[in-house]
Amino acid sequence: MHALRCLAGNEIRNALGSRIRGNLRSQRRLLSYVLGIETSCDDTGIAIVDTDGRVRANVLDSQQEFHTRYGGIIPPRAQDLHRARIESAYERCLAEAQLQPEELAAIAVTTRPGLPLSLLVGLRFARHLARRLQKPLLPVHHMEAHALQARMEQPSVIRFPFLCLLVSGGHCQLAVVQGPGRLALLGQTLDDAPGEAFDKIGRRLRLHILPEYRLWNGGRAIEHAAKLASDPSAYDFPLPLAQQRNCNFSFAGIKNNSIRAIRKQEWKERTPPDGVISNYGDFCAGLLRAVSRHLMHRTQRAIEYCMLPEVRLFGDAPPTLIVSGGVANNDVIYANIAHLAAQYGCQSFRPSKRYCSDNGVMIAWHGVEQLMQDREGCLRFDYDRIDIQGTAAFAESHEEAVTAAALKCKWVQPLG
Ligand code: KG4
Ligand code: ZN
């Protein structure tokens, strides 16, 4: 009985594998559809992307409004909300794409890194679907999916390998990206992620009290508030890790200095406990400048490292630079990084804003990239062996080599 089941599994794998690969290679390009499921944190995202990178459906159920009430994500509640919403998100996704489940070629699902309770909901649902439909299950690394997302919109311009700055609510990483499952870390945050720092500072500043920011995340509110600055240089923050000649990041110092500065201003102005300091725009502008500057410095060193004659990670050409993750939505940060990249002749890109933050599209696209890699073993039918991981490193790390190179750079100045 067991042998028979294995044989059937292999037959399905071979038939499906050659059909998908055949479709991808054929001149007339028959399209295959990949379903992507994202539940790593507080967004239930389900999407269908075809092998030409067209989004056929994109459903995103955000839990932001719920968690904002409690001042942060409560993992068991996030899990309950994913559970309550995932089935209907899937139904809506199929309806939007006007597809039958049998027409899907594969199911891609975020398995790592993320909140374990949230990841479990997505994986169990994906496993159940894949088993019922007898489709391959493709496990996806959430940060890799952010890194690859920009290729969906411009696959012929953004070619492997490229350099990527990943900036989100849980991560800050610089990596060389060679393909799905083939990322090499150059540096990462030693403490907070920039989005996390924005969220905590925004909360402490009480921006959510202002009606226009009530339902916004901290990063978005801070970006908007910074535009209201009348004296953008009123607040200045020390540069983190100035003495460490590597590509790591640190945002805890900026966060602590921010909270001290807010407290001092509140005391000075006698701000009531349910009030916001009067010059919050100036404060946000100073904060954005400090974060941009720090991100620029570490990215500049990464570019210089990759271009060292003895390293030449991208051959003779300057690397293409991708900025992705929720914080890549920020126009000030992105403009500064693009400005830096241009000084080295690097082209820079970010995904469309609707795909910078967590969503099901990036997971589906990572699934497409896995299929396009055309590697034996990428079609997974061993459903029960695929599991979640709360934390997950990339395949390789150049961190030690970057630290050993100890590059001293002549800093490119931020814009404005
Ligand atoms: O990638 P993402 O959606 O989720 C994680 O994987 O963490 O990123 C969410 C983060 C939040 O911390 C949020 O504050 C930040 O992205 N964010 C922004 C902006 N929009 C979202 N940060 C700065 N400026 C923005 N416009
Ligand atoms: Zn993310």
mmCIF file of N, CA and C in Angstrom, residues 54 80 82 154 163-164 181 195 223 230 255 273 300 305 311 318 363 371 405 410:
data_model
loop_
_atom_site.group_PDB
_atom_site.id
_atom_site.type_symbol
_atom_site.label_atom_id
_atom_site.label_comp_id
_atom_site.label_asym_id
_atom_site.label_seq_id
_atom_site.Cartn_x
_atom_site.Cartn_y
_atom_site.Cartn_z
ATOM 1 N N ARG A 54 1.972 38.089 -14.031
ATOM 2 C CA ARG A 54 0.745 38.897 -13.933
ATOM 3 C C ARG A 54 -0.033 38.474 -12.692
ATOM 4 N N ASP A 80 -5.810 33.633 15.904
ATOM 5 C CA ASP A 80 -7.274 33.493 15.815
ATOM 6 C C ASP A 80 -7.808 34.212 14.583
ATOM 7 N N HIS A 82 -6.205 35.055 11.794
ATOM 8 C CA HIS A 82 -5.818 34.341 10.563
ATOM 9 C C HIS A 82 -6.767 33.167 10.333
ATOM 10 N N GLN A 154 9.683 43.645 -13.298
ATOM 11 C CA GLN A 154 10.702 43.955 -14.306
ATOM 12 C C GLN A 154 11.733 42.827 -14.413
ATOM 13 N N LEU A 163 22.083 43.249 -5.547
ATOM 14 C CA LEU A 163 22.264 43.576 -4.132
ATOM 15 C C LEU A 163 20.910 44.018 -3.589
ATOM 16 N N CYS A 164 20.598 43.647 -2.356
ATOM 17 C CA CYS A 164 19.271 43.983 -1.826
ATOM 18 C C CYS A 164 19.361 44.526 -0.404
ATOM 19 N N GLY A 181 16.428 30.830 -2.611
ATOM 20 C CA GLY A 181 17.249 29.898 -1.827
ATOM 21 C C GLY A 181 18.738 30.187 -1.951
ATOM 22 N N GLY A 195 11.469 49.422 10.870
ATOM 23 C CA GLY A 195 10.005 49.531 10.952
ATOM 24 C C GLY A 195 9.538 49.413 12.393
ATOM 25 N N GLU A 223 6.446 59.339 8.209
ATOM 26 C CA GLU A 223 6.785 59.903 6.891
ATOM 27 C C GLU A 223 5.880 61.097 6.573
ATOM 28 N N SER A 230 8.640 72.532 10.156
ATOM 29 C CA SER A 230 8.987 73.917 9.815
ATOM 30 C C SER A 230 10.474 74.152 10.083
ATOM 31 N N LYS A 255 16.149 54.794 18.668
ATOM 32 C CA LYS A 255 14.849 54.667 19.353
ATOM 33 C C LYS A 255 14.925 55.256 20.769
ATOM 34 N N PRO A 273 -1.117 63.958 29.126
ATOM 35 C CA PRO A 273 -0.855 62.545 28.823
ATOM 36 C C PRO A 273 -1.561 62.047 27.554
ATOM 37 N N GLN A 300 26.342 51.892 1.483
ATOM 38 C CA GLN A 300 27.505 52.365 0.731
ATOM 39 C C GLN A 300 28.685 51.408 0.927
ATOM 40 N N TYR A 305 32.219 47.114 -0.924
ATOM 41 C CA TYR A 305 32.748 45.766 -0.686
ATOM 42 C C TYR A 305 32.554 44.884 -1.927
ATOM 43 N N VAL A 311 37.175 41.030 -4.713
ATOM 44 C CA VAL A 311 35.875 40.413 -4.395
ATOM 45 C C VAL A 311 34.998 40.326 -5.657
ATOM 46 N N PRO A 318 28.715 47.590 -11.923
ATOM 47 C CA PRO A 318 28.215 47.926 -10.577
ATOM 48 C C PRO A 318 26.948 47.116 -10.302
ATOM 49 N N ILE A 363 4.640 36.052 -2.210
ATOM 50 C CA ILE A 363 4.824 34.626 -1.912
ATOM 51 C C ILE A 363 4.548 33.802 -3.172
ATOM 52 N N LEU A 371 9.685 27.588 -9.435
ATOM 53 C CA LEU A 371 9.360 26.734 -10.584
ATOM 54 C C LEU A 371 10.288 27.044 -11.758
ATOM 55 N N ALA A 405 37.333 43.131 5.867
ATOM 56 C CA ALA A 405 37.746 44.145 4.883
ATOM 57 C C ALA A 405 37.798 45.534 5.531
ATOM 58 N N LYS A 410 34.233 57.238 1.971
ATOM 59 C CA LYS A 410 34.033 58.689 1.955
ATOM 60 C C LYS A 410 32.533 58.888 1.746
#
